[in-house]
MMTF fields as JSON, N, C-alpha, C and O atoms, coordinates in Angstrom:
{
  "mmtfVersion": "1.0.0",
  "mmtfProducer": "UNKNOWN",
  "numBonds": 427,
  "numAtoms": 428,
  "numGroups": 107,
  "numChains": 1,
  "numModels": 1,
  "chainsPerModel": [1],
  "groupsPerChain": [107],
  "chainIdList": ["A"],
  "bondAtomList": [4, 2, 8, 6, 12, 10, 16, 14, 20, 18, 24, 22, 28, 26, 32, 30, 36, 34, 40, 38, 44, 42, 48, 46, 52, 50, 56, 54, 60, 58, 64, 62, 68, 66, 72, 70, 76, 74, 80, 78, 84, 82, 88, 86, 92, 90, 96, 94, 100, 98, 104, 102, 108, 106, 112, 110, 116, 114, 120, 118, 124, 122, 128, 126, 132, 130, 136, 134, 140, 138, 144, 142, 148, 146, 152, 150, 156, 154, 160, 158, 164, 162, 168, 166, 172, 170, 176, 174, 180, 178, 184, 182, 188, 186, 192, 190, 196, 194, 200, 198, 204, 202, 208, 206, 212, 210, 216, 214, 220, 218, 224, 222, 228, 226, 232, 230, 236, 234, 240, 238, 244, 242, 248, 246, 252, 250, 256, 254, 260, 258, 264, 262, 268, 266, 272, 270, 276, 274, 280, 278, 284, 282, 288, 286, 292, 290, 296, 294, 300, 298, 304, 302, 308, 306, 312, 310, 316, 314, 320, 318, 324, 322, 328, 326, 332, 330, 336, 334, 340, 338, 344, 342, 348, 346, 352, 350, 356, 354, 360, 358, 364, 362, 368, 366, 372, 370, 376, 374, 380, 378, 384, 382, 388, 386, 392, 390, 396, 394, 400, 398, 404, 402, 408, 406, 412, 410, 416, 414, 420, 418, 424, 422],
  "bondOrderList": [1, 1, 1, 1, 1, 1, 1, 1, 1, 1, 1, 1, 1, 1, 1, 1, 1, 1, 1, 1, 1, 1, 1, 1, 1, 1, 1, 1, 1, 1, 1, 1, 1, 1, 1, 1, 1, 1, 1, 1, 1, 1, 1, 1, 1, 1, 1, 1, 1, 1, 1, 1, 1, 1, 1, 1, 1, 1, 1, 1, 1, 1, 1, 1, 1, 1, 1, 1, 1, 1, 1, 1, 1, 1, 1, 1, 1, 1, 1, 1, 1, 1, 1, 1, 1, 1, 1, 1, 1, 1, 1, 1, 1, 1, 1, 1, 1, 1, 1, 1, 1, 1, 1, 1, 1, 1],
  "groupList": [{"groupName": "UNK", "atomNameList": ["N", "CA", "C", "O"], "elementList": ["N", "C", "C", "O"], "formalChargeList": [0, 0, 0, 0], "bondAtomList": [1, 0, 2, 1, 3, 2], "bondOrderList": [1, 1, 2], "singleLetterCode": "X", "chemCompType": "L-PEPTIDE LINKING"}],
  "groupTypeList": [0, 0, 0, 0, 0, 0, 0, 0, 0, 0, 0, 0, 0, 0, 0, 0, 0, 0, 0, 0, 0, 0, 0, 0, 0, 0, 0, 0, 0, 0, 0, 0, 0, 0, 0, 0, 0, 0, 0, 0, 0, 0, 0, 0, 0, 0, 0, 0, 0, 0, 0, 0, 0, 0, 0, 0, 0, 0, 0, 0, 0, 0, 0, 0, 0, 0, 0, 0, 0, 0, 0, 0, 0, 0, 0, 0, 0, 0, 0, 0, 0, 0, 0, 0, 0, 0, 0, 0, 0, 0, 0, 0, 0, 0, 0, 0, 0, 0, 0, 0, 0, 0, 0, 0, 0, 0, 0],
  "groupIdList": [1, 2, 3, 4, 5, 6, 7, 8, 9, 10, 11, 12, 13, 14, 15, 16, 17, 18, 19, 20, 21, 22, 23, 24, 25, 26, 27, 28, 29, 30, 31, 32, 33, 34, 35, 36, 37, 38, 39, 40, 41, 42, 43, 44, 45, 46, 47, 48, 49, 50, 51, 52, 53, 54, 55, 56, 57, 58, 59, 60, 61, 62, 63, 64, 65, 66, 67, 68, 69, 70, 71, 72, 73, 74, 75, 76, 77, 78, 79, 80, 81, 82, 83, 84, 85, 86, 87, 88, 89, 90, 91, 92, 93, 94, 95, 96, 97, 98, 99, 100, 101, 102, 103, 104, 105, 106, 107],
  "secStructList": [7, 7, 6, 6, 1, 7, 7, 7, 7, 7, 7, 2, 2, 2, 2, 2, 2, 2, 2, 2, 2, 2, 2, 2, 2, 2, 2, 7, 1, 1, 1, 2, 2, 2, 2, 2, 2, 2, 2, 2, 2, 2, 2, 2, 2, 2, 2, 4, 4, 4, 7, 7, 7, 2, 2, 2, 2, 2, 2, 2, 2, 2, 2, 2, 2, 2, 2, 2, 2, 2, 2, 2, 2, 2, 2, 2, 1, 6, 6, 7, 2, 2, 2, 2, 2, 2, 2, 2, 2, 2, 2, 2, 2, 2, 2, 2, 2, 2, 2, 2, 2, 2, 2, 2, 2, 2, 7],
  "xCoordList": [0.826, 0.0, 0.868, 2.054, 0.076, 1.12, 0.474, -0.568, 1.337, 1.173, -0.672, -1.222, -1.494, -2.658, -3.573, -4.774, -2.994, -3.502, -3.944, -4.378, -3.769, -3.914, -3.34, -2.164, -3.502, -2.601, -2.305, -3.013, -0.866, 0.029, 0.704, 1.608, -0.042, 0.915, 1.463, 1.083, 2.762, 3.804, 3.329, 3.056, 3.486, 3.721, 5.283, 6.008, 5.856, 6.575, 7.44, 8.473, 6.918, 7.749, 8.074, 9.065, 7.355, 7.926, 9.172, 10.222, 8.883, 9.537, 11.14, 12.22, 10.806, 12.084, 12.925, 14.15, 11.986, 12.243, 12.736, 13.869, 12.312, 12.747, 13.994, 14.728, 14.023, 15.74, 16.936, 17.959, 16.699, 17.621, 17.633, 18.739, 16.673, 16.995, 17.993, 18.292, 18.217, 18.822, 20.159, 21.004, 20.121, 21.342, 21.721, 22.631, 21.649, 22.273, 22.404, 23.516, 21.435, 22.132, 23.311, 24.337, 23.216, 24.404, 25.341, 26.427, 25.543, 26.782, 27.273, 28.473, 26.306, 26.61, 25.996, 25.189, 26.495, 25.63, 26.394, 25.993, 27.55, 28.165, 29.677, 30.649, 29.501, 31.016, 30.446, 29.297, 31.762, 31.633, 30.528, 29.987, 30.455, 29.758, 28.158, 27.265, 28.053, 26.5, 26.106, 25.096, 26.979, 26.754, 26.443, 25.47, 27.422, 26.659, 25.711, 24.782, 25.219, 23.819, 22.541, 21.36, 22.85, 22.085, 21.942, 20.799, 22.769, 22.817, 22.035, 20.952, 22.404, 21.779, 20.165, 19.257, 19.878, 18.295, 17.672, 16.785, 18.163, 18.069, 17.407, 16.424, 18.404, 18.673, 17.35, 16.444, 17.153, 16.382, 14.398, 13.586, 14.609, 13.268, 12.952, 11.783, 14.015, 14.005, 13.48, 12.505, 14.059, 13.864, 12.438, 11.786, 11.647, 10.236, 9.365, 8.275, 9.958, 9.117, 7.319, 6.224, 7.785, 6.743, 5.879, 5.223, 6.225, 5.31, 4.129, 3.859, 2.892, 1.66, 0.814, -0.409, 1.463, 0.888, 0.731, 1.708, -0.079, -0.305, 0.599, 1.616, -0.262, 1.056, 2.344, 2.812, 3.144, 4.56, 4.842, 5.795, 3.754, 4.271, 4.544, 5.613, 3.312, 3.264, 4.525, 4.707, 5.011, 6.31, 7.544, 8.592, 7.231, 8.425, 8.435, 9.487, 7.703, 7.419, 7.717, 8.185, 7.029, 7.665, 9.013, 9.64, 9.554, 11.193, 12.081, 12.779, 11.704, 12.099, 11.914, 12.777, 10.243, 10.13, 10.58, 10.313, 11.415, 12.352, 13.84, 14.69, 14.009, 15.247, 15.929, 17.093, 14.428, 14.831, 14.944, 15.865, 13.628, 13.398, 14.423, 14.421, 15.517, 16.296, 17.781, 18.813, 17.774, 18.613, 18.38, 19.343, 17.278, 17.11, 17.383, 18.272, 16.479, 16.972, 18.451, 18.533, 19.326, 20.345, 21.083, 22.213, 21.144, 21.167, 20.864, 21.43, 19.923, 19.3, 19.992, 20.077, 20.341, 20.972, 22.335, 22.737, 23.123, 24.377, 24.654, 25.594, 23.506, 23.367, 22.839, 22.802, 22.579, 22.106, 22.521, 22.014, 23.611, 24.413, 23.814, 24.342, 22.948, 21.95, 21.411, 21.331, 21.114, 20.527, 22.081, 22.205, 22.805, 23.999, 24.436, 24.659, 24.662, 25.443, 24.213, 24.7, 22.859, 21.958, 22.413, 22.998, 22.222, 22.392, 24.401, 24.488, 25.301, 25.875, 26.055, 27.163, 25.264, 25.043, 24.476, 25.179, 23.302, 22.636, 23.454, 23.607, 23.869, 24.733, 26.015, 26.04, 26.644, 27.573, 27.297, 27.918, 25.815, 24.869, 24.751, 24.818, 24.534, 24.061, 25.611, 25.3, 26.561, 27.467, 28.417, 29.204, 28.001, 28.137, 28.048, 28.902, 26.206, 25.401, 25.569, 25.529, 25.798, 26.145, 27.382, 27.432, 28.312, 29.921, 29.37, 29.386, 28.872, 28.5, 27.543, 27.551, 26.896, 26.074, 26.77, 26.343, 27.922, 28.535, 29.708, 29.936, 30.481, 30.976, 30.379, 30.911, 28.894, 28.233, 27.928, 27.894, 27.756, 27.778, 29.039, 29.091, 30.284, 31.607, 31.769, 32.462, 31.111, 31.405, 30.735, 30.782],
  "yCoordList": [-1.188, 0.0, 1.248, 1.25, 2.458, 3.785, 4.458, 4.137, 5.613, 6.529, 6.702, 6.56, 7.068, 7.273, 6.158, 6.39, 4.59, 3.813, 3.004, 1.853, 3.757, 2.451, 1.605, 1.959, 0.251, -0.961, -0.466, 0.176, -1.048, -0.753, -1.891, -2.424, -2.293, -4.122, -3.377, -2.342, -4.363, -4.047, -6.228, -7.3, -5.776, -7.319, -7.878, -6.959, -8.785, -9.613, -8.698, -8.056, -8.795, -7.909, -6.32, -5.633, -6.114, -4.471, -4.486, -3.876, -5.309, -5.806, -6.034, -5.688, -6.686, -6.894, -5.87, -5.752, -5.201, -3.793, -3.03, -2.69, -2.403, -2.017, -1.901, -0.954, -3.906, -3.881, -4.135, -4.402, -4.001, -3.533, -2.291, -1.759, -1.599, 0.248, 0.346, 1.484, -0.257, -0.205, -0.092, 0.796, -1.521, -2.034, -1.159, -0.682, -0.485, 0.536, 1.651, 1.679, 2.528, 2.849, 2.545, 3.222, 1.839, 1.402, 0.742, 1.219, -0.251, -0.025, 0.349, 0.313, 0.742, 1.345, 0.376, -0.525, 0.704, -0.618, -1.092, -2.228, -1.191, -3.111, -3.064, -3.817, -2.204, -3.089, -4.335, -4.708, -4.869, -6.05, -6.816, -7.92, -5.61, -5.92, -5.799, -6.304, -4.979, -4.576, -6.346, -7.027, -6.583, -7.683, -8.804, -9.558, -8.779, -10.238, -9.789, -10.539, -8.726, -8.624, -8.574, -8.613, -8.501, -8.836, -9.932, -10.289, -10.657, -12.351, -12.76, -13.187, -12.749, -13.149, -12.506, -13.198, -11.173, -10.858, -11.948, -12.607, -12.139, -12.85, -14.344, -14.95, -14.668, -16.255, -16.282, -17.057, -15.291, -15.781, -15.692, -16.488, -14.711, -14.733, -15.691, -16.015, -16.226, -17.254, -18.197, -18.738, -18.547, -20.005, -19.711, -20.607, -18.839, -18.904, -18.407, -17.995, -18.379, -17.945, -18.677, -18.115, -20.413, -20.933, -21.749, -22.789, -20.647, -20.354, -20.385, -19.363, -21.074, -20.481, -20.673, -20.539, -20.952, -20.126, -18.763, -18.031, -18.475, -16.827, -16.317, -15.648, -16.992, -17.115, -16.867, -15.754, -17.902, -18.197, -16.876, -16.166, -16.457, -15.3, -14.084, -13.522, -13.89, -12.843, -12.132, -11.0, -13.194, -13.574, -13.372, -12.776, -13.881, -13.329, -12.212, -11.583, -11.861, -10.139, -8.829, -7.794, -9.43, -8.723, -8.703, -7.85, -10.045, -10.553, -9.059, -8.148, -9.285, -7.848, -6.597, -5.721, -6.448, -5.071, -4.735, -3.583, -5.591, -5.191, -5.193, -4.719, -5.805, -5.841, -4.4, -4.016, -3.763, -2.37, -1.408, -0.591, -1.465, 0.023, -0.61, 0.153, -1.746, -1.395, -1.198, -1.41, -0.791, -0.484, 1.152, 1.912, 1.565, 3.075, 3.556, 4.336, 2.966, 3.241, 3.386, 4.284, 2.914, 2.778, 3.189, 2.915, 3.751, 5.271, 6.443, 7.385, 6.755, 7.895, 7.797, 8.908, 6.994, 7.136, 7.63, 8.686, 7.035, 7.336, 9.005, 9.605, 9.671, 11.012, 11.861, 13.091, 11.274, 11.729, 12.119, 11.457, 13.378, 13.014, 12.576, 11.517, 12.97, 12.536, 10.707, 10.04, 10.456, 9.183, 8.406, 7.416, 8.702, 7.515, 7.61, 6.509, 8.992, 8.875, 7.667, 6.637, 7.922, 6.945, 5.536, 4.81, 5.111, 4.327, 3.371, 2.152, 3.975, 3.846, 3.639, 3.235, 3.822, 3.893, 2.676, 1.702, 2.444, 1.272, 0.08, -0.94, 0.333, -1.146, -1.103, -2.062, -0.229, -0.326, -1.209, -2.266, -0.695, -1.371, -2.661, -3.367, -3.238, -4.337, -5.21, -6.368, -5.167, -5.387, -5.998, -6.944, -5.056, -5.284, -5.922, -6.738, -6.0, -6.911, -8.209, -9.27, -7.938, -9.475, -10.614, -11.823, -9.452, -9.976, -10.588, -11.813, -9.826, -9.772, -10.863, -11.465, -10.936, -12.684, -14.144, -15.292, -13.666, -14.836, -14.903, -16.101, -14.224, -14.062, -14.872, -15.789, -14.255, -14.957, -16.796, -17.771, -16.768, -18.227, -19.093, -20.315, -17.98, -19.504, -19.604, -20.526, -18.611, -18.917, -19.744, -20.135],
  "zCoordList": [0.0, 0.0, 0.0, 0.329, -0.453, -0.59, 0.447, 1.019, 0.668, 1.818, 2.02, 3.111, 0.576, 0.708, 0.809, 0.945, 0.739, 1.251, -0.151, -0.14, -1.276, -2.343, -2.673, -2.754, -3.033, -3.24, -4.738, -5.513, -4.887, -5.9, -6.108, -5.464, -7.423, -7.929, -8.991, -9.54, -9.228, -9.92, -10.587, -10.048, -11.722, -12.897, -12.887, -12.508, -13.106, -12.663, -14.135, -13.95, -15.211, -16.066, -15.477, -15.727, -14.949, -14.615, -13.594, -13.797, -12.424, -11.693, -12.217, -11.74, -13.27, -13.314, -14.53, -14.563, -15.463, -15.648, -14.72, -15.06, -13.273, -12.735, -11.999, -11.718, -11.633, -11.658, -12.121, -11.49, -13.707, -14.534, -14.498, -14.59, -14.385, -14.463, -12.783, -12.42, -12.329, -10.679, -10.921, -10.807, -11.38, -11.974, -12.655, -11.977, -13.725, -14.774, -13.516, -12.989, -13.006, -11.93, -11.049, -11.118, -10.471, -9.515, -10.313, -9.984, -11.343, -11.94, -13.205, -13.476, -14.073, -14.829, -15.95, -15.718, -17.155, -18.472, -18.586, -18.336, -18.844, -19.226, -18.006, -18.071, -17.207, -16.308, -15.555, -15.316, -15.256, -14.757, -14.047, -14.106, -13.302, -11.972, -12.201, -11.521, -13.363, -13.775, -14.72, -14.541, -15.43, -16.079, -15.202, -15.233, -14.432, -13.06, -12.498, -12.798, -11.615, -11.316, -12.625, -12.28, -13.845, -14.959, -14.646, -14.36, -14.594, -14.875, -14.09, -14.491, -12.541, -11.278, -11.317, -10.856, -11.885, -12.282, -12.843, -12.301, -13.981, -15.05, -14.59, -15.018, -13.511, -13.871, -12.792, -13.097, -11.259, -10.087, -11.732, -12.202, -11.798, -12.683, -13.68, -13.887, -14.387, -14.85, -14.453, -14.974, -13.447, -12.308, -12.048, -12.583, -11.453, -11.25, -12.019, -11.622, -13.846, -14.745, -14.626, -14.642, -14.488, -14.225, -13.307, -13.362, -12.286, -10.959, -11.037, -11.667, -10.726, -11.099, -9.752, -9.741, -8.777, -7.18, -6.975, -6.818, -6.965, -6.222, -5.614, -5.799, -4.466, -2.84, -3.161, -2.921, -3.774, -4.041, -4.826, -4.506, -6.165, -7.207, -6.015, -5.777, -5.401, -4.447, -3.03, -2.582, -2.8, -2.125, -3.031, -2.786, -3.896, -5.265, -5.292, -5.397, -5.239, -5.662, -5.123, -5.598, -3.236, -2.118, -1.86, -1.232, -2.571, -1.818, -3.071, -2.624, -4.751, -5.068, -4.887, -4.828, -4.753, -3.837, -2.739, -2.397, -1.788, -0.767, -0.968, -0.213, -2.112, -2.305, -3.212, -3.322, -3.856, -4.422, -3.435, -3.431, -2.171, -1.335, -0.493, 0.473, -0.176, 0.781, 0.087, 0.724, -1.219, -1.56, -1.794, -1.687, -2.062, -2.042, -0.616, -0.274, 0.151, 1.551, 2.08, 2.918, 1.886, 1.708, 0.893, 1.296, -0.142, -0.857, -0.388, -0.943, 0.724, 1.096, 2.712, 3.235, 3.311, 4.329, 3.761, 4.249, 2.798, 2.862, 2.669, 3.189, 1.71, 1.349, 2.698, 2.748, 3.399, 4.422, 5.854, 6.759, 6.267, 7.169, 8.477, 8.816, 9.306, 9.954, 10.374, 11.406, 8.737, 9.006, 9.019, 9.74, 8.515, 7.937, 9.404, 9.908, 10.447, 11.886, 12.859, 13.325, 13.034, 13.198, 12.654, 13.458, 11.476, 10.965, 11.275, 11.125, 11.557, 12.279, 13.719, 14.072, 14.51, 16.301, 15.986, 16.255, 15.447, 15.379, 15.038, 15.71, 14.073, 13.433, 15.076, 15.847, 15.227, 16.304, 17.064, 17.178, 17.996, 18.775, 18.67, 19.676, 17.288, 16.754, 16.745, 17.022, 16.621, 16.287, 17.666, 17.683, 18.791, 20.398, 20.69, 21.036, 20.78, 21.335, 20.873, 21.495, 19.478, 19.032, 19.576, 19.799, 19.635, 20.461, 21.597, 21.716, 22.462, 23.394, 23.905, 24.978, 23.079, 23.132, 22.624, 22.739, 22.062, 21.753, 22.747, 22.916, 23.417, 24.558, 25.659, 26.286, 25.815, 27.188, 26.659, 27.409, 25.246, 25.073, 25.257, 25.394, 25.222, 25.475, 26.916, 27.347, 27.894, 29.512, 29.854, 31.02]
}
């Protein structure tokens, strides 16, 4: 749903329109690195071209629509001096706590 509350489907072709336009963003049109995330686009859509569960398509769908807004997200933190110092404390935090629980697991 969007801010005003209408549902907004995206088709499995747009979808994946969309993350080729990402891709050309972030690495450009043919370096290396843009060509393997082509590929890896390529190959996951491939593999569930012939899906014909809802459910399963629908889950497909969310798993790329999160995989774009947490890469925008993550674009907008880094531009962001504010969120990126946040976004830093947190991971710190996260990073601690984690030591920190694996610590209390070898005593």
């Amino acid at each position: 749903k969007t801010a005003s509350g209408s549902n907004v489907t995206r088709s499995s072709a747009q979808l994946f329109r969309d993350c080729l336009r990402l891709i050309h963003h972030i690495a450009g049109k043919n370096s290396p690195k843009a060509l393997n995330l082509k590929k890896t686009i390529k190959i996951e859509f491939k593999k569930n071209a012939n899906q014909s569960n809802p459910v399963i398509i629908e889950a497909l769908k969310s798993n790329a629509i999160r995989g774009l807004a947490n890469y925008l997200m993550l674009e907008s933190t880094n531009k962001d001096t504010r969120l990126s110092k946040l976004s830093k404390s947190y991971n710190d935090e996260a990073v601690k706590s984690l030591k920190d629980s694996k610590e209390g697991a070898l005593d």
